[in-house]
Amino acid sequence: QKEVEQDPGPLSVPEGAIVSLNCTYSNSAFQYFMWYRQYSRKGPELLMYTYSSGNKEDGRFTAQVDKSSKYISLFIRDSQPSDSATYLCATYTGGFKTIFGAGTRLFVKA
Amino acid sequence: GAGVSQTPSNKVTEKGKYVELRCDPISGHTALYWYRQSLGQGPEFLIYFQGTGAADDSGLPNDRFFAVRPEGSVSTLKIQRTERGDSAVYLCASSRLLPGTAGGDTQYFGPGTRLTVL
């Protein structure tokens, strides 16, 4: 079992839709959870960062962590074609080794 | 300001050859990371430097892989006797603080070097 599981998609939605992206993880010791966005032929860029359980909102993006079910979510409201990218969830215990999911490819159609 | 840069952007080599991949981190960032990303997968941790020393090299797949950061800035990932399975995008990232500190630590990624071993 991988430490972080993520459905690779692809996920295709119309412009303006609400997008839900999800990951599960196996190690209850994980404390820090991140979402990265990666455009084609670019490096990942950090979108959202949360510590422990709860919600965090930043503009059109909301990150949720449910430690009881080891479930991580990213919601994108009013999705735009420019949101088309691969979204990677990631975590670490507080050390140096960041563990990434496989990434979900998102396509937002105009 | 300038971000993380990696050279070359593309490298094609033959099986058995030696390659070097270079990473220039953001100025002043003490932490530097190498990752490998295969097609359809997320980045896989290889090695982490704090300053000049490798604090964690547990992700290096075998002894054909080696990385250095002699002056605490530029880093080079070296791969000996390349194999077709080494084909991937090699990503470098740098950060200012130690991970796990208050507020966390943002890793800034370069665009990667796409390595193809024929």
PDB file of C-alpha atoms in Angstrom:
ATOM      1  CA  GLN A   1       0.000   0.000   0.000  1.00  0.00           C
ATOM      2  CA  LYS A   2       1.317   3.426  -0.951  1.00  0.00           C
ATOM      3  CA  GLU A   3       1.615   5.929   1.877  1.00  0.00           C
ATOM      4  CA  VAL A   4      -0.464   8.469  -0.059  1.00  0.00           C
ATOM      5  CA  GLU A   5      -3.122   7.354  -2.526  1.00  0.00           C
ATOM      6  CA  GLN A   6      -4.575   9.669  -5.134  1.00  0.00           C
ATOM      7  CA  ASP A   7      -6.848   8.962  -8.090  1.00  0.00           C
ATOM      8  CA  PRO A   8      -4.906  10.000 -11.216  1.00  0.00           C
ATOM      9  CA  GLY A   9      -8.039  10.989 -13.153  1.00  0.00           C
ATOM     10  CA  PRO A  10      -8.246  12.627 -15.587  1.00  0.00           C
ATOM     11  CA  LEU A  11     -11.062  14.768 -14.258  1.00  0.00           C
ATOM     12  CA  SER A  12     -12.874  16.958 -16.790  1.00  0.00           C
ATOM     13  CA  VAL A  13     -15.322  19.667 -15.689  1.00  0.00           C
ATOM     14  CA  PRO A  14     -17.020  22.674 -17.315  1.00  0.00           C
ATOM     15  CA  GLU A  15     -15.899  26.174 -16.456  1.00  0.00           C
ATOM     16  CA  GLY A  16     -17.515  27.432 -13.258  1.00  0.00           C
ATOM     17  CA  ALA A  17     -17.946  23.979 -11.710  1.00  0.00           C
ATOM     18  CA  ILE A  18     -16.889  23.092  -8.181  1.00  0.00           C
ATOM     19  CA  VAL A  19     -14.010  20.630  -8.255  1.00  0.00           C
ATOM     20  CA  SER A  20     -13.298  18.132  -5.502  1.00  0.00           C
ATOM     21  CA  LEU A  21      -9.888  16.451  -5.360  1.00  0.00           C
ATOM     22  CA  ASN A  22      -9.097  13.825  -2.764  1.00  0.00           C
ATOM     23  CA  CYS A  23      -6.314  11.754  -1.243  1.00  0.00           C
ATOM     24  CA  THR A  24      -6.029   9.151   1.468  1.00  0.00           C
ATOM     25  CA  TYR A  25      -2.958   8.406   3.540  1.00  0.00           C
ATOM     26  CA  SER A  26      -1.919   5.467   5.645  1.00  0.00           C
ATOM     27  CA  ASN A  27       0.296   6.802   8.444  1.00  0.00           C
ATOM     28  CA  SER A  28      -1.494   8.483  11.340  1.00  0.00           C
ATOM     29  CA  ALA A  29       1.796  10.182  12.286  1.00  0.00           C
ATOM     30  CA  PHE A  30       1.559  12.493   9.287  1.00  0.00           C
ATOM     31  CA  GLN A  31       0.861  16.013  10.530  1.00  0.00           C
ATOM     32  CA  TYR A  32       1.482  18.396   7.650  1.00  0.00           C
ATOM     33  CA  PHE A  33      -0.562  18.294   4.476  1.00  0.00           C
ATOM     34  CA  MET A  34      -0.027  20.195   1.281  1.00  0.00           C
ATOM     35  CA  TRP A  35      -1.569  20.611  -2.144  1.00  0.00           C
ATOM     36  CA  TYR A  36       0.666  21.438  -5.079  1.00  0.00           C
ATOM     37  CA  ARG A  37      -0.312  22.444  -8.594  1.00  0.00           C
ATOM     38  CA  GLN A  38       1.861  21.356 -11.505  1.00  0.00           C
ATOM     39  CA  TYR A  39       1.477  22.678 -15.029  1.00  0.00           C
ATOM     40  CA  SER A  40       2.808  20.664 -17.929  1.00  0.00           C
ATOM     41  CA  ARG A  41       6.620  20.680 -18.099  1.00  0.00           C
ATOM     42  CA  LYS A  42       6.880  22.822 -14.953  1.00  0.00           C
ATOM     43  CA  GLY A  43       7.808  22.066 -11.377  1.00  0.00           C
ATOM     44  CA  PRO A  44       5.115  21.795  -8.690  1.00  0.00           C
ATOM     45  CA  GLU A  45       4.090  24.988  -6.881  1.00  0.00           C
ATOM     46  CA  LEU A  46       2.600  25.048  -3.394  1.00  0.00           C
ATOM     47  CA  LEU A  47      -1.106  25.962  -3.314  1.00  0.00           C
ATOM     48  CA  MET A  48      -2.236  25.215   0.196  1.00  0.00           C
ATOM     49  CA  TYR A  49      -0.684  24.084   3.459  1.00  0.00           C
ATOM     50  CA  THR A  50      -2.498  22.772   6.540  1.00  0.00           C
ATOM     51  CA  TYR A  51      -1.420  21.367   9.860  1.00  0.00           C
ATOM     52  CA  SER A  52      -3.452  18.611  11.551  1.00  0.00           C
ATOM     53  CA  SER A  53      -7.219  18.499  11.009  1.00  0.00           C
ATOM     54  CA  GLY A  54      -9.539  21.247   9.867  1.00  0.00           C
ATOM     55  CA  ASN A  55     -10.236  23.544   6.956  1.00  0.00           C
ATOM     56  CA  LYS A  56      -8.217  26.281   5.355  1.00  0.00           C
ATOM     57  CA  GLU A  57      -9.517  28.679   2.726  1.00  0.00           C
ATOM     58  CA  ASP A  58      -7.584  30.828   0.255  1.00  0.00           C
ATOM     59  CA  GLY A  59      -9.645  32.564  -2.385  1.00  0.00           C
ATOM     60  CA  ARG A  60     -11.341  29.937  -4.542  1.00  0.00           C
ATOM     61  CA  PHE A  61      -9.423  27.107  -2.890  1.00  0.00           C
ATOM     62  CA  THR A  62     -10.344  25.221   0.295  1.00  0.00           C
ATOM     63  CA  ALA A  63      -8.243  22.460   1.819  1.00  0.00           C
ATOM     64  CA  GLN A  64      -9.719  19.980   4.284  1.00  0.00           C
ATOM     65  CA  VAL A  65      -7.996  17.407   6.452  1.00  0.00           C
ATOM     66  CA  ASP A  66      -9.872  14.698   8.338  1.00  0.00           C
ATOM     67  CA  LYS A  67      -7.292  12.845  10.420  1.00  0.00           C
ATOM     68  CA  SER A  68      -9.871  10.423  11.825  1.00  0.00           C
ATOM     69  CA  SER A  69     -10.438   8.984   8.366  1.00  0.00           C
ATOM     70  CA  LYS A  70      -6.972   9.894   6.975  1.00  0.00           C
ATOM     71  CA  TYR A  71      -8.613  11.845   4.171  1.00  0.00           C
ATOM     72  CA  ILE A  72      -7.395  15.027   2.460  1.00  0.00           C
ATOM     73  CA  SER A  73      -9.485  17.164   0.122  1.00  0.00           C
ATOM     74  CA  LEU A  74      -9.029  20.217  -2.069  1.00  0.00           C
ATOM     75  CA  PHE A  75     -12.060  22.102  -3.349  1.00  0.00           C
ATOM     76  CA  ILE A  76     -11.868  24.606  -6.185  1.00  0.00           C
ATOM     77  CA  ARG A  77     -14.846  26.937  -6.586  1.00  0.00           C
ATOM     78  CA  ASP A  78     -15.746  28.666  -9.851  1.00  0.00           C
ATOM     79  CA  SER A  79     -13.152  26.645 -11.725  1.00  0.00           C
ATOM     80  CA  GLN A  80     -11.391  28.340 -14.620  1.00  0.00           C
ATOM     81  CA  PRO A  81      -9.602  26.953 -17.703  1.00  0.00           C
ATOM     82  CA  SER A  82      -6.374  28.275 -16.141  1.00  0.00           C
ATOM     83  CA  ASP A  83      -6.918  25.787 -13.292  1.00  0.00           C
ATOM     84  CA  SER A  84      -6.237  22.947 -15.753  1.00  0.00           C
ATOM     85  CA  ALA A  85      -3.176  21.227 -14.319  1.00  0.00           C
ATOM     86  CA  THR A  86      -2.107  18.240 -12.244  1.00  0.00           C
ATOM     87  CA  TYR A  87      -2.876  18.570  -8.542  1.00  0.00           C
ATOM     88  CA  LEU A  88      -0.607  16.725  -6.113  1.00  0.00           C
ATOM     89  CA  CYS A  89      -1.367  16.082  -2.484  1.00  0.00           C
ATOM     90  CA  ALA A  90       1.622  15.705  -0.201  1.00  0.00           C
ATOM     91  CA  THR A  91       2.499  15.141   3.423  1.00  0.00           C
ATOM     92  CA  TYR A  92       5.364  14.688   5.855  1.00  0.00           C
ATOM     93  CA  THR A  93       5.727  13.939   9.545  1.00  0.00           C
ATOM     94  CA  GLY A  94       7.800  17.009  10.293  1.00  0.00           C
ATOM     95  CA  GLY A  95      11.020  15.651   8.894  1.00  0.00           C
ATOM     96  CA  PHE A  96      12.563  16.309   5.523  1.00  0.00           C
ATOM     97  CA  LYS A  97      11.031  13.647   3.324  1.00  0.00           C
ATOM     98  CA  THR A  98       7.917  14.927   1.559  1.00  0.00           C
ATOM     99  CA  ILE A  99       5.674  12.148   0.261  1.00  0.00           C
ATOM    100  CA  PHE A 100       3.559  12.938  -2.780  1.00  0.00           C
ATOM    101  CA  GLY A 101       0.478  11.325  -4.217  1.00  0.00           C
ATOM    102  CA  ALA A 102       0.456  10.360  -7.888  1.00  0.00           C
ATOM    103  CA  GLY A 103      -1.407  13.548  -8.853  1.00  0.00           C
ATOM    104  CA  THR A 104      -4.841  14.113 -10.405  1.00  0.00           C
ATOM    105  CA  ARG A 105      -5.009  15.622 -13.873  1.00  0.00           C
ATOM    106  CA  LEU A 106      -7.743  18.270 -14.072  1.00  0.00           C
ATOM    107  CA  PHE A 107      -9.172  19.729 -17.254  1.00  0.00           C
ATOM    108  CA  VAL A 108     -11.530  22.719 -17.049  1.00  0.00           C
ATOM    109  CA  LYS A 109     -13.383  23.243 -20.311  1.00  0.00           C
ATOM    110  CA  ALA A 110     -14.299  26.773 -21.416  1.00  0.00           C
TER     111      ALA A 110
ATOM    112  CA  GLY B   1      13.655  37.443  -7.898  1.00  0.00           C
ATOM    113  CA  ALA B   2      15.106  34.421  -9.646  1.00  0.00           C
ATOM    114  CA  GLY B   3      13.631  31.056  -8.880  1.00  0.00           C
ATOM    115  CA  VAL B   4      15.257  27.642  -8.809  1.00  0.00           C
ATOM    116  CA  SER B   5      17.007  26.889 -12.065  1.00  0.00           C
ATOM    117  CA  GLN B   6      18.063  23.503 -13.422  1.00  0.00           C
ATOM    118  CA  THR B   7      20.362  22.628 -16.278  1.00  0.00           C
ATOM    119  CA  PRO B   8      20.152  21.069 -18.725  1.00  0.00           C
ATOM    120  CA  SER B   9      16.419  21.168 -19.340  1.00  0.00           C
ATOM    121  CA  ASN B  10      16.703  17.991 -21.400  1.00  0.00           C
ATOM    122  CA  LYS B  11      19.376  15.325 -21.451  1.00  0.00           C
ATOM    123  CA  VAL B  12      19.467  12.325 -23.760  1.00  0.00           C
ATOM    124  CA  THR B  13      22.133   9.742 -23.087  1.00  0.00           C
ATOM    125  CA  GLU B  14      22.948   6.155 -23.871  1.00  0.00           C
ATOM    126  CA  LYS B  15      22.705   3.268 -21.470  1.00  0.00           C
ATOM    127  CA  GLY B  16      25.861   2.949 -19.432  1.00  0.00           C
ATOM    128  CA  LYS B  17      26.922   6.592 -19.688  1.00  0.00           C
ATOM    129  CA  TYR B  18      27.529   9.037 -16.831  1.00  0.00           C
ATOM    130  CA  VAL B  19      25.389  12.166 -16.421  1.00  0.00           C
ATOM    131  CA  GLU B  20      25.422  15.229 -14.202  1.00  0.00           C
ATOM    132  CA  LEU B  21      22.371  17.343 -13.487  1.00  0.00           C
ATOM    133  CA  ARG B  22      22.763  20.799 -11.975  1.00  0.00           C
ATOM    134  CA  CYS B  23      20.522  22.764  -9.623  1.00  0.00           C
ATOM    135  CA  ASP B  24      20.854  26.454  -8.705  1.00  0.00           C
ATOM    136  CA  PRO B  25      18.654  27.131  -5.669  1.00  0.00           C
ATOM    137  CA  ILE B  26      17.109  30.429  -4.671  1.00  0.00           C
ATOM    138  CA  SER B  27      19.769  32.650  -3.143  1.00  0.00           C
ATOM    139  CA  GLY B  28      19.895  32.312   0.632  1.00  0.00           C
ATOM    140  CA  HIS B  29      17.954  29.036   0.788  1.00  0.00           C
ATOM    141  CA  THR B  30      19.853  26.633   2.997  1.00  0.00           C
ATOM    142  CA  ALA B  31      17.745  23.547   2.319  1.00  0.00           C
ATOM    143  CA  LEU B  32      17.907  21.762  -1.054  1.00  0.00           C
ATOM    144  CA  TYR B  33      16.020  18.680  -2.219  1.00  0.00           C
ATOM    145  CA  TRP B  34      16.206  16.360  -5.200  1.00  0.00           C
ATOM    146  CA  TYR B  35      13.191  14.417  -6.422  1.00  0.00           C
ATOM    147  CA  ARG B  36      12.547  12.089  -9.332  1.00  0.00           C
ATOM    148  CA  GLN B  37       9.220  12.144 -11.160  1.00  0.00           C
ATOM    149  CA  SER B  38       8.293   9.326 -13.495  1.00  0.00           C
ATOM    150  CA  LEU B  39       5.498   9.675 -16.035  1.00  0.00           C
ATOM    151  CA  GLY B  40       2.102   9.732 -14.360  1.00  0.00           C
ATOM    152  CA  GLN B  41       3.564   9.724 -10.863  1.00  0.00           C
ATOM    153  CA  GLY B  42       4.201  12.275  -8.163  1.00  0.00           C
ATOM    154  CA  PRO B  43       7.720  13.382  -7.260  1.00  0.00           C
ATOM    155  CA  GLU B  44       9.702  10.788  -5.326  1.00  0.00           C
ATOM    156  CA  PHE B  45      12.155  12.030  -2.694  1.00  0.00           C
ATOM    157  CA  LEU B  46      15.830  11.290  -3.384  1.00  0.00           C
ATOM    158  CA  ILE B  47      18.019  13.388  -1.094  1.00  0.00           C
ATOM    159  CA  TYR B  48      17.953  16.421   1.174  1.00  0.00           C
ATOM    160  CA  PHE B  49      20.803  18.859   1.911  1.00  0.00           C
ATOM    161  CA  GLN B  50      20.998  21.245   4.824  1.00  0.00           C
ATOM    162  CA  GLY B  51      23.894  23.485   3.890  1.00  0.00           C
ATOM    163  CA  THR B  52      26.725  21.424   2.448  1.00  0.00           C
ATOM    164  CA  GLY B  53      25.848  18.118   4.045  1.00  0.00           C
ATOM    165  CA  ALA B  54      23.355  15.483   2.959  1.00  0.00           C
ATOM    166  CA  ALA B  55      20.989  15.257   5.926  1.00  0.00           C
ATOM    167  CA  ASP B  56      18.920  12.459   4.399  1.00  0.00           C
ATOM    168  CA  ASP B  57      19.888  10.418   1.349  1.00  0.00           C
ATOM    169  CA  SER B  58      17.525   7.535   2.033  1.00  0.00           C
ATOM    170  CA  GLY B  59      15.679   8.042  -1.253  1.00  0.00           C
ATOM    171  CA  LEU B  60      18.669   7.427  -3.517  1.00  0.00           C
ATOM    172  CA  PRO B  61      17.766   4.166  -5.275  1.00  0.00           C
ATOM    173  CA  ASN B  62      21.267   2.652  -5.366  1.00  0.00           C
ATOM    174  CA  ASP B  63      24.952   3.498  -5.330  1.00  0.00           C
ATOM    175  CA  ARG B  64      24.908   4.673  -8.941  1.00  0.00           C
ATOM    176  CA  PHE B  65      23.271   7.867  -7.695  1.00  0.00           C
ATOM    177  CA  PHE B  66      25.249  10.508  -5.831  1.00  0.00           C
ATOM    178  CA  ALA B  67      24.694  14.192  -5.098  1.00  0.00           C
ATOM    179  CA  VAL B  68      26.954  16.960  -3.843  1.00  0.00           C
ATOM    180  CA  ARG B  69      26.573  20.525  -2.674  1.00  0.00           C
ATOM    181  CA  PRO B  70      30.172  21.549  -1.903  1.00  0.00           C
ATOM    182  CA  GLU B  71      29.610  25.234  -1.118  1.00  0.00           C
ATOM    183  CA  GLY B  72      26.089  25.066   0.241  1.00  0.00           C
ATOM    184  CA  SER B  73      24.526  26.582  -2.851  1.00  0.00           C
ATOM    185  CA  VAL B  74      24.651  24.830  -6.244  1.00  0.00           C
ATOM    186  CA  SER B  75      24.044  21.087  -6.194  1.00  0.00           C
ATOM    187  CA  THR B  76      24.883  18.392  -8.729  1.00  0.00           C
ATOM    188  CA  LEU B  77      23.122  15.047  -9.017  1.00  0.00           C
ATOM    189  CA  LYS B  78      25.391  12.453 -10.556  1.00  0.00           C
ATOM    190  CA  ILE B  79      24.242   9.196 -12.109  1.00  0.00           C
ATOM    191  CA  GLN B  80      26.758   6.552 -13.103  1.00  0.00           C
ATOM    192  CA  ARG B  81      26.194   3.696 -15.574  1.00  0.00           C
ATOM    193  CA  THR B  82      22.770   4.988 -16.510  1.00  0.00           C
ATOM    194  CA  GLU B  83      19.974   2.513 -17.141  1.00  0.00           C
ATOM    195  CA  ARG B  84      16.773   2.899 -19.152  1.00  0.00           C
ATOM    196  CA  GLY B  85      14.827   2.817 -15.905  1.00  0.00           C
ATOM    197  CA  ASP B  86      16.554   6.041 -14.836  1.00  0.00           C
ATOM    198  CA  SER B  87      14.554   7.941 -17.468  1.00  0.00           C
ATOM    199  CA  ALA B  88      12.435  10.496 -15.631  1.00  0.00           C
ATOM    200  CA  VAL B  89      12.178  14.183 -14.775  1.00  0.00           C
ATOM    201  CA  TYR B  90      14.613  15.106 -12.018  1.00  0.00           C
ATOM    202  CA  LEU B  91      13.306  17.980  -9.922  1.00  0.00           C
ATOM    203  CA  CYS B  92      15.209  20.178  -7.541  1.00  0.00           C
ATOM    204  CA  ALA B  93      13.623  22.303  -4.814  1.00  0.00           C
ATOM    205  CA  SER B  94      14.957  24.710  -2.221  1.00  0.00           C
ATOM    206  CA  SER B  95      13.548  26.179   0.963  1.00  0.00           C
ATOM    207  CA  ARG B  96      14.497  28.769   3.523  1.00  0.00           C
ATOM    208  CA  LEU B  97      13.745  26.989   6.794  1.00  0.00           C
ATOM    209  CA  LEU B  98      13.682  23.495   8.181  1.00  0.00           C
ATOM    210  CA  PRO B  99      10.474  21.582   7.466  1.00  0.00           C
ATOM    211  CA  GLY B 100       8.253  21.153  10.468  1.00  0.00           C
ATOM    212  CA  THR B 101       8.956  24.568  11.905  1.00  0.00           C
ATOM    213  CA  ALA B 102       6.146  26.880  12.877  1.00  0.00           C
ATOM    214  CA  GLY B 103       4.181  27.731   9.764  1.00  0.00           C
ATOM    215  CA  GLY B 104       5.871  25.023   7.819  1.00  0.00           C
ATOM    216  CA  ASP B 105       8.397  25.502   5.105  1.00  0.00           C
ATOM    217  CA  THR B 106       7.652  26.158   1.454  1.00  0.00           C
ATOM    218  CA  GLN B 107       9.661  24.241  -1.098  1.00  0.00           C
ATOM    219  CA  TYR B 108      10.188  26.074  -4.376  1.00  0.00           C
ATOM    220  CA  PHE B 109      10.681  23.762  -7.316  1.00  0.00           C
ATOM    221  CA  GLY B 110      12.685  24.205 -10.456  1.00  0.00           C
ATOM    222  CA  PRO B 111      11.332  23.179 -13.875  1.00  0.00           C
ATOM    223  CA  GLY B 112      13.238  19.894 -13.812  1.00  0.00           C
ATOM    224  CA  THR B 113      15.668  18.098 -16.078  1.00  0.00           C
ATOM    225  CA  ARG B 114      14.075  15.545 -18.372  1.00  0.00           C
ATOM    226  CA  LEU B 115      16.492  12.624 -18.601  1.00  0.00           C
ATOM    227  CA  THR B 116      16.084  10.052 -21.360  1.00  0.00           C
ATOM    228  CA  VAL B 117      18.303   6.985 -21.370  1.00  0.00           C
ATOM    229  CA  LEU B 118      18.289   5.175 -24.706  1.00  0.00           C
TER     230      LEU B 118
END
